[in-house]
Coordinates of N, CA and C in Angstrom, one line a residue:
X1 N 136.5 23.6 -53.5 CA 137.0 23.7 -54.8 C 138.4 24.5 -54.8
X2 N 139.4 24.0 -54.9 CA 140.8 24.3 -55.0 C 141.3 24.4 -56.2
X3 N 141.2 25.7 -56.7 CA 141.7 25.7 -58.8 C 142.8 26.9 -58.3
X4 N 143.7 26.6 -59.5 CA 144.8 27.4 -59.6 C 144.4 28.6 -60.8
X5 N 144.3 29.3 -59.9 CA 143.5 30.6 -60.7 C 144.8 31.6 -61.6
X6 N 144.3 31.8 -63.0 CA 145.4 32.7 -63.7 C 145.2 34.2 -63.3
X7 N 146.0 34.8 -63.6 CA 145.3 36.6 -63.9 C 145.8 37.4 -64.9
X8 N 145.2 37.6 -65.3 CA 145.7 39.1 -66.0 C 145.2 40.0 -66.7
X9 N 145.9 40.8 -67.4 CA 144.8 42.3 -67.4 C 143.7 41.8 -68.6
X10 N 142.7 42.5 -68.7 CA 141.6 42.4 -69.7 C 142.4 42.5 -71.5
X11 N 141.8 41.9 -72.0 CA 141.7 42.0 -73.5 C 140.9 42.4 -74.0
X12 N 140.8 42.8 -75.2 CA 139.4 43.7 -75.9 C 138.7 42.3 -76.1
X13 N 138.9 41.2 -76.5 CA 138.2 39.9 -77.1 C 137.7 39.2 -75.3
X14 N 137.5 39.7 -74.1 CA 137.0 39.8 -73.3 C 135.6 40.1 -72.6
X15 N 135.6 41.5 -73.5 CA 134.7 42.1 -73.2 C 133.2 41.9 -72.7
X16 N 132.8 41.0 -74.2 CA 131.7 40.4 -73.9 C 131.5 39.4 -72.9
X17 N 132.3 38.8 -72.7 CA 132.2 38.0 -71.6 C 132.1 38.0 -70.1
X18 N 133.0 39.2 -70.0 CA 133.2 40.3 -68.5 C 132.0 40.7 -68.3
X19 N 130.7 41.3 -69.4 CA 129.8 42.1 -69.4 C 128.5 40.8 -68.6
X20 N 129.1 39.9 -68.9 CA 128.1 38.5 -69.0 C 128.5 38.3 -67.3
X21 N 129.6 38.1 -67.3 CA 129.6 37.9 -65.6 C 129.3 39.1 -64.6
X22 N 129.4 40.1 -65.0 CA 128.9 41.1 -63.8 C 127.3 41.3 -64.2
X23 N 126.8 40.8 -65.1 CA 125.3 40.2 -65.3 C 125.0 39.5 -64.2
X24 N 125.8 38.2 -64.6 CA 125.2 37.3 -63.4 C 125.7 37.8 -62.0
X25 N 126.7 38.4 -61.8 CA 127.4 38.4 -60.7 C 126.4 39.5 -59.6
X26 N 125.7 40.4 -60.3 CA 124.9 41.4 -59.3 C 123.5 41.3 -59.7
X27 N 122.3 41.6 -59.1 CA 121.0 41.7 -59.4 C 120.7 42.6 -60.3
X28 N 120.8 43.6 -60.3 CA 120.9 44.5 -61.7 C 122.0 45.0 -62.6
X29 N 121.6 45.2 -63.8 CA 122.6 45.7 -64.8 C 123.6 46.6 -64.2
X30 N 123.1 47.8 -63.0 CA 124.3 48.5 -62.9 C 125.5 48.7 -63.2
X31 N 126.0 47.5 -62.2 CA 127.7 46.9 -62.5 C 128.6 47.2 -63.6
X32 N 127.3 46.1 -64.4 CA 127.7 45.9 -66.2 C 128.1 46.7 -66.5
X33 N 127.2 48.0 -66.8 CA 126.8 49.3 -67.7 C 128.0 49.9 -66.9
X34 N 128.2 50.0 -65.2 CA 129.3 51.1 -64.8 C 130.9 50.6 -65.5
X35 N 130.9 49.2 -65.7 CA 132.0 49.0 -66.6 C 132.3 49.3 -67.7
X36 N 131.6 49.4 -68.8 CA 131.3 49.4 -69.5 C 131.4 50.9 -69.6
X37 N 131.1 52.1 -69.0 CA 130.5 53.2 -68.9 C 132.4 54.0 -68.5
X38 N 133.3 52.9 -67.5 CA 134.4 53.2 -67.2 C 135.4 53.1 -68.3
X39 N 135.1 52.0 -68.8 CA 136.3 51.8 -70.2 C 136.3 52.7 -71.3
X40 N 135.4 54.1 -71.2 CA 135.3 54.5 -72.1 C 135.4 56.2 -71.3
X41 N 135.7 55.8 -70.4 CA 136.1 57.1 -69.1 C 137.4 57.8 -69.2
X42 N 137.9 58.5 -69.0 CA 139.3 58.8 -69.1 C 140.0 58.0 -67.9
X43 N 138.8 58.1 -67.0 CA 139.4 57.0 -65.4 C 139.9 56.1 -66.2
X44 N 140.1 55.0 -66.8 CA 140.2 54.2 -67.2 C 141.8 54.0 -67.2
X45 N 142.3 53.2 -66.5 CA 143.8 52.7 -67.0 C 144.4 51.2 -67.7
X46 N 144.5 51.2 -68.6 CA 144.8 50.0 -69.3 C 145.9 49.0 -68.3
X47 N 145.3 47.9 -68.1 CA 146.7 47.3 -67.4 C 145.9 46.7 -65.7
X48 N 145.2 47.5 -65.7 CA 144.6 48.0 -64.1 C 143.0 46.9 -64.4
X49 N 142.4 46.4 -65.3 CA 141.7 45.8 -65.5 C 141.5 44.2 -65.5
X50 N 141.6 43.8 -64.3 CA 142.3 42.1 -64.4 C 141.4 41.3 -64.2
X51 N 141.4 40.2 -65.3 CA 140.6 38.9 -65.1 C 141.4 37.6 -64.4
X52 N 140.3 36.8 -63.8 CA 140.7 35.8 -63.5 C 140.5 34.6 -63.9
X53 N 141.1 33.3 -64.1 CA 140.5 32.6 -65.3 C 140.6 31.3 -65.1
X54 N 140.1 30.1 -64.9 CA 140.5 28.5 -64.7 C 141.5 28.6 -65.4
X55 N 142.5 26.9 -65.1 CA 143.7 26.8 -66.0 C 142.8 26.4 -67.5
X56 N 141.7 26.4 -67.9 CA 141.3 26.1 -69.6 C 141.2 27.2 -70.0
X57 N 141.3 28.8 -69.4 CA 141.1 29.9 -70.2 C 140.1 30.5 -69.8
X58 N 139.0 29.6 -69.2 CA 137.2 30.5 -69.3 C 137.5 31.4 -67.7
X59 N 137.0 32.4 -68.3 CA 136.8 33.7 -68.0 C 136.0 33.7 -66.7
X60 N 136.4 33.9 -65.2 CA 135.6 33.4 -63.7 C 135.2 34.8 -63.3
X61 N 136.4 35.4 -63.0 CA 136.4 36.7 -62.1 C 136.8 38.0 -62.5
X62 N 136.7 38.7 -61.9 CA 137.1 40.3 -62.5 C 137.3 41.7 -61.1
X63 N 138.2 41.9 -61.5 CA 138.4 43.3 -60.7 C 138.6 44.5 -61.1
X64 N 138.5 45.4 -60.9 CA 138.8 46.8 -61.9 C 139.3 47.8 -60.8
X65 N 140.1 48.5 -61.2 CA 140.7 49.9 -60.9 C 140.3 51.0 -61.7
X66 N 140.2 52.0 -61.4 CA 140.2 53.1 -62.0 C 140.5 54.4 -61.4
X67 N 141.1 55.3 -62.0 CA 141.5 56.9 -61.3 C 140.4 57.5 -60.3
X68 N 140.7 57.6 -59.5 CA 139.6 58.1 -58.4 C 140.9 59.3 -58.1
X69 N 140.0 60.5 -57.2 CA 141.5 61.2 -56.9 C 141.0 61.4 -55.2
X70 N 142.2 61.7 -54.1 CA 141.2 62.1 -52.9 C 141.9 63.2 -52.3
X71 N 141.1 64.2 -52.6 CA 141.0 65.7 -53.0 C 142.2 65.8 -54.0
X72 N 142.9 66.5 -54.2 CA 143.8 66.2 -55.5 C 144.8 65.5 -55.5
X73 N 145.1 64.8 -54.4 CA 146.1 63.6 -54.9 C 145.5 62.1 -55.9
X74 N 146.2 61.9 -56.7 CA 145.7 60.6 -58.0 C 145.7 59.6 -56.7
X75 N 144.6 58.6 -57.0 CA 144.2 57.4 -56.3 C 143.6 56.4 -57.0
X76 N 143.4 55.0 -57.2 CA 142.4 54.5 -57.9 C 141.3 53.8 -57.1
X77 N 140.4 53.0 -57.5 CA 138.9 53.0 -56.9 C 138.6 51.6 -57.0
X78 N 139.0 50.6 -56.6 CA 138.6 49.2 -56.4 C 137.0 48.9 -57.0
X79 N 136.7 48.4 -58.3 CA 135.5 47.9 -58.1 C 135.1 48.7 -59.6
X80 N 133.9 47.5 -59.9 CA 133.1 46.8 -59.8 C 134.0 45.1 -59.6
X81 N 133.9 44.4 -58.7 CA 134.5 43.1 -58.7 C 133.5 42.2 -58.7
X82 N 133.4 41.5 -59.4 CA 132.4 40.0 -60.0 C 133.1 39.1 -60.5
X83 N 132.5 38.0 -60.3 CA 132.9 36.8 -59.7 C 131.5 35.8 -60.3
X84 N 131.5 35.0 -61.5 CA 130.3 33.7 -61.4 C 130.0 33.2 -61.0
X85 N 128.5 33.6 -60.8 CA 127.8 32.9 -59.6 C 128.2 31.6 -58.6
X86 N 128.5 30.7 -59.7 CA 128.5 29.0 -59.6 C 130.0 29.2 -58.9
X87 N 131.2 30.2 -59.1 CA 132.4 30.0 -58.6 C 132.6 31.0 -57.5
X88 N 131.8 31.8 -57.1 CA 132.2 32.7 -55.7 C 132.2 31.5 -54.4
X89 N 133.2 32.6 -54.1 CA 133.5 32.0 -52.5 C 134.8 30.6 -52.6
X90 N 135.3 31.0 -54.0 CA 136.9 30.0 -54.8 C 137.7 30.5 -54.5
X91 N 137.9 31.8 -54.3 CA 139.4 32.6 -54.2 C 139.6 33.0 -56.0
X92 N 138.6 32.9 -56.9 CA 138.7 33.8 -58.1 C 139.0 35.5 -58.0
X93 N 137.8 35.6 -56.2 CA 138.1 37.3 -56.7 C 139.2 37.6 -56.1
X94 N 139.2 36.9 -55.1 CA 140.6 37.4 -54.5 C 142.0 36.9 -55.0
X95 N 141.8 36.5 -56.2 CA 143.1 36.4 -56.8 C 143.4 37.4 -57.4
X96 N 141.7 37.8 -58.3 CA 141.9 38.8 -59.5 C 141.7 40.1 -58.7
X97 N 141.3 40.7 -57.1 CA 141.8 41.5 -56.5 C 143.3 42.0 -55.7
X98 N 143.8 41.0 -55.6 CA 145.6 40.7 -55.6 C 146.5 41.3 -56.6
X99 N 146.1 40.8 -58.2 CA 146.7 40.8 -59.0 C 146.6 42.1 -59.5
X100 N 145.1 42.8 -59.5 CA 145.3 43.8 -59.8 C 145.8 45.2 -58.6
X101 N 146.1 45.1 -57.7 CA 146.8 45.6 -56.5 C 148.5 45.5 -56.8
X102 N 148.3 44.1 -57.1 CA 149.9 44.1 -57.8 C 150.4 45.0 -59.2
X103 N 149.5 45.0 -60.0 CA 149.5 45.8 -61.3 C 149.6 47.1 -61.1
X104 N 148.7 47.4 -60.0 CA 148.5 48.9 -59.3 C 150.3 49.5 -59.1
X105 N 150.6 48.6 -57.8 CA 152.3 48.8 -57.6 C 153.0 49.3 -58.4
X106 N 153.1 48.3 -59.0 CA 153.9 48.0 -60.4 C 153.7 48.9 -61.4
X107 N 152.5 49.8 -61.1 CA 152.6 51.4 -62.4 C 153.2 52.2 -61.9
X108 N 153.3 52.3 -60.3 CA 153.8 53.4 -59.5 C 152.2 54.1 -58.7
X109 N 151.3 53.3 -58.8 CA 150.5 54.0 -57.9 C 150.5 53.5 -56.1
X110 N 150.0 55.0 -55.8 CA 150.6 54.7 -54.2 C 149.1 54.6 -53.4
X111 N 148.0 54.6 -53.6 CA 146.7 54.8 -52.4 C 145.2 54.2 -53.7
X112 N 144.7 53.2 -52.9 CA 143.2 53.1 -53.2 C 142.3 53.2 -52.4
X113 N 141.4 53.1 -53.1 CA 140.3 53.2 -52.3 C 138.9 52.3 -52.6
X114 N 137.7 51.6 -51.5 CA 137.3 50.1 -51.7 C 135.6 51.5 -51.4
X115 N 134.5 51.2 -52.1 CA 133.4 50.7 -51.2 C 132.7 49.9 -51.3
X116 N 132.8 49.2 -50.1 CA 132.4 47.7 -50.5 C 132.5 46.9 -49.1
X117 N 132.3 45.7 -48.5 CA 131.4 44.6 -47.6 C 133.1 44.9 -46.5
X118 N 132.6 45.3 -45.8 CA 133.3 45.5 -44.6 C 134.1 44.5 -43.9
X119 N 133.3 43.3 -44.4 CA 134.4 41.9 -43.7 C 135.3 41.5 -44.7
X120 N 134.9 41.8 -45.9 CA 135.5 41.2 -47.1 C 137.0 41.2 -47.6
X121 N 137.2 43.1 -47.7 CA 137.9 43.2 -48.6 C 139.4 44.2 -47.3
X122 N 139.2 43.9 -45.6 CA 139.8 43.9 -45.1 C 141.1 42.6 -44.9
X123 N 140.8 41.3 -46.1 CA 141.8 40.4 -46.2 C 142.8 41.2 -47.1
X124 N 142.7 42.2 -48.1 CA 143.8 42.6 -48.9 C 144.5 44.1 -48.3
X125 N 144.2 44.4 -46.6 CA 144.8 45.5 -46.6 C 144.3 46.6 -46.2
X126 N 143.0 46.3 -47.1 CA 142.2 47.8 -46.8 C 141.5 48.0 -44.9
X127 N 142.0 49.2 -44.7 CA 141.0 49.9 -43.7 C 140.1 50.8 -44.0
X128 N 139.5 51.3 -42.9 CA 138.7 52.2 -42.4 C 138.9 53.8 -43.0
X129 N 138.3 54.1 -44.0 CA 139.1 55.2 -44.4 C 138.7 56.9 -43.3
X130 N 138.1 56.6 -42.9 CA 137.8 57.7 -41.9 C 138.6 57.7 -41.1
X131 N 139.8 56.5 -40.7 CA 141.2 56.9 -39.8 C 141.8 57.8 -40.5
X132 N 141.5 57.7 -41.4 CA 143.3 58.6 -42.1 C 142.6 60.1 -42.2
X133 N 141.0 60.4 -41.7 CA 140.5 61.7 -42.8 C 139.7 61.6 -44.2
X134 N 139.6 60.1 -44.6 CA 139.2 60.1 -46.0 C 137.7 60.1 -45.8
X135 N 136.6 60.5 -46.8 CA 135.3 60.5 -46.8 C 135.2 60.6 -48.0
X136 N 133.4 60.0 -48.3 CA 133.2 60.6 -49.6 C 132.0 62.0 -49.4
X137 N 131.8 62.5 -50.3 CA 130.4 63.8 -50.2 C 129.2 63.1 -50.5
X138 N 129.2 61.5 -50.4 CA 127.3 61.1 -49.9 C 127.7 60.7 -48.5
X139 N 126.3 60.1 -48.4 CA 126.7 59.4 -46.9 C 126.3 57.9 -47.2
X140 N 127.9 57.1 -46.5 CA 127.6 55.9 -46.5 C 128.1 54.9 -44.9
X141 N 127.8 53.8 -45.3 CA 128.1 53.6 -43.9 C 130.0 53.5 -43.5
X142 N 130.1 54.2 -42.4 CA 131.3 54.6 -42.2 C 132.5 53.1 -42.2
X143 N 131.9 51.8 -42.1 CA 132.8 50.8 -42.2 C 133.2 50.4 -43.4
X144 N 132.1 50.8 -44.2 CA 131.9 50.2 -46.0 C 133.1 51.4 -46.9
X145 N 133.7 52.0 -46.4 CA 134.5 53.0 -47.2 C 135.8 52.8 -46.5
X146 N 136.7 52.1 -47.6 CA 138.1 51.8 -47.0 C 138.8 52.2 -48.0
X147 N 139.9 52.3 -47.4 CA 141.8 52.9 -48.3 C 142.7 51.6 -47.8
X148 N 143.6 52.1 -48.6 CA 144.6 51.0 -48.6 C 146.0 51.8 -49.6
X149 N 147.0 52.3 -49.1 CA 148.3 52.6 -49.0 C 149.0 51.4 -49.8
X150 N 149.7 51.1 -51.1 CA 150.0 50.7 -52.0 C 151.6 50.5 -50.9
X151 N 152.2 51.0 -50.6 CA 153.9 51.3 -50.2 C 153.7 52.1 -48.6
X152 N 154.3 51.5 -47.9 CA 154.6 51.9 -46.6 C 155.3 54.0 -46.9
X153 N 156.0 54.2 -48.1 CA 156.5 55.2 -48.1 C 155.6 56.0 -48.2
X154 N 154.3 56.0 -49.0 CA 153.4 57.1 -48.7 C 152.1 56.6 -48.3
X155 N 152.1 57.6 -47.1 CA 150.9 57.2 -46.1 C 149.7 58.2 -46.7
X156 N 148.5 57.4 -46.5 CA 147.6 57.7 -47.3 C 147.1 59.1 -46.3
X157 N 146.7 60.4 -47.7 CA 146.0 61.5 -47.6 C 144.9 61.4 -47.1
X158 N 144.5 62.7 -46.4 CA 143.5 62.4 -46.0 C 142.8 63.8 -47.2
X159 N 141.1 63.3 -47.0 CA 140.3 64.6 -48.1 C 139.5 63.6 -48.4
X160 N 138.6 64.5 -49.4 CA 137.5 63.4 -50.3 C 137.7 62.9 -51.2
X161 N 137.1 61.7 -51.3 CA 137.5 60.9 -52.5 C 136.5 61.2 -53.3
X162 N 137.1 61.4 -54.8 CA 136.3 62.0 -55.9 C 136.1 61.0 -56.9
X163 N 135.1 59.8 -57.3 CA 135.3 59.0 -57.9 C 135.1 59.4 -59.5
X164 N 135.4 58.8 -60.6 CA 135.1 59.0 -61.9 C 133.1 59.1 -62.3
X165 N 133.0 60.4 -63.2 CA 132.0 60.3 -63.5 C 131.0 59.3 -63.7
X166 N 131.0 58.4 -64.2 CA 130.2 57.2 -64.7 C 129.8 56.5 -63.3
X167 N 130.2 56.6 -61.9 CA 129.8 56.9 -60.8 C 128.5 57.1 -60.0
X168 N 128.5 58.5 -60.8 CA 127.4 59.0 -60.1 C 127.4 59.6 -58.7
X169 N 129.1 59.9 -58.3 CA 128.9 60.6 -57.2 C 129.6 61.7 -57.0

């Protein structure tokens, strides 16, 4: 399936619909509710919230940023990313993971950070965050926790990554 996928940031007349795909997109509500639970976070950055969409409009994929910090340098936090069932494995998320990387840039943020499928989301960049020093304070598996350096000019900190309340960590 080869579609020319749109992007861009979320709209409030979205909402419902985003809520409906990270429904279907994971086994439990989690996801949903951590979205849901972020948009009303101070993490929250307007702009930083991107959908992905067939050329008719309907609503496929999603990626989200939000303020994460690691130890006190500002960072944001890749994720929750969902993708409809019937369309994963199209290049939806990885458009609407691009785009919002791009958006990321483009505010002046310099470092993210992923946890998430170790073969996956090493196509946009991300490594191993435990080269640079980075950790979180649970324990996870040491491949599944990546950074990723926005601009060659600042090399990513090392410290813990402190993600937004709604988290849970």
């Amino acid at each position: 399936m080869s579609i020319n996928w749109i992007t861009r940031a979320e709209t409030s007349a979205d909402i419902p619909t985003l809520r409906e795909i990270n429904l279907a997109a994971f086994d439990t509500p989690s996801e949903a509710d951590l979205v849901e639970a972020l948009r009303a976070d101070p993490s929250w950055i307007d702009g930083l919230s991107i959908v992905a969409t067939d050329p008719d409009g309907k609503l496929i994929g999603h990626a989200l940023l939000t303020r994460c910090h690691i130890d006190d340098t500002p960072a944001l936090c890749l994720g929750p990313v969902a993708v409809r069932p019937e369309y994963q494995r199209t290049g939806a998320g990885s458009a609407a993971i691009r785009a919002s990387l791009e958006a990321a840039k483009r505010s002046g943020e310099h470092f993210v950070t992923v946890l998430g499928h170790p073969t996956y989301y090493p196509r946009f960049g991300f490594t191993r965050a435990s080269t640079y020093g980075i950790g979180l304070s649970i324990d996870v598996p040491d491949e599944a926790m990546m950074a990723l350096a926005l601009d060659a000019g600042h090399p990513l900190p090392s410290g813990t990554v402190h993600y937004a309340a709604p988290f849970g960590i």
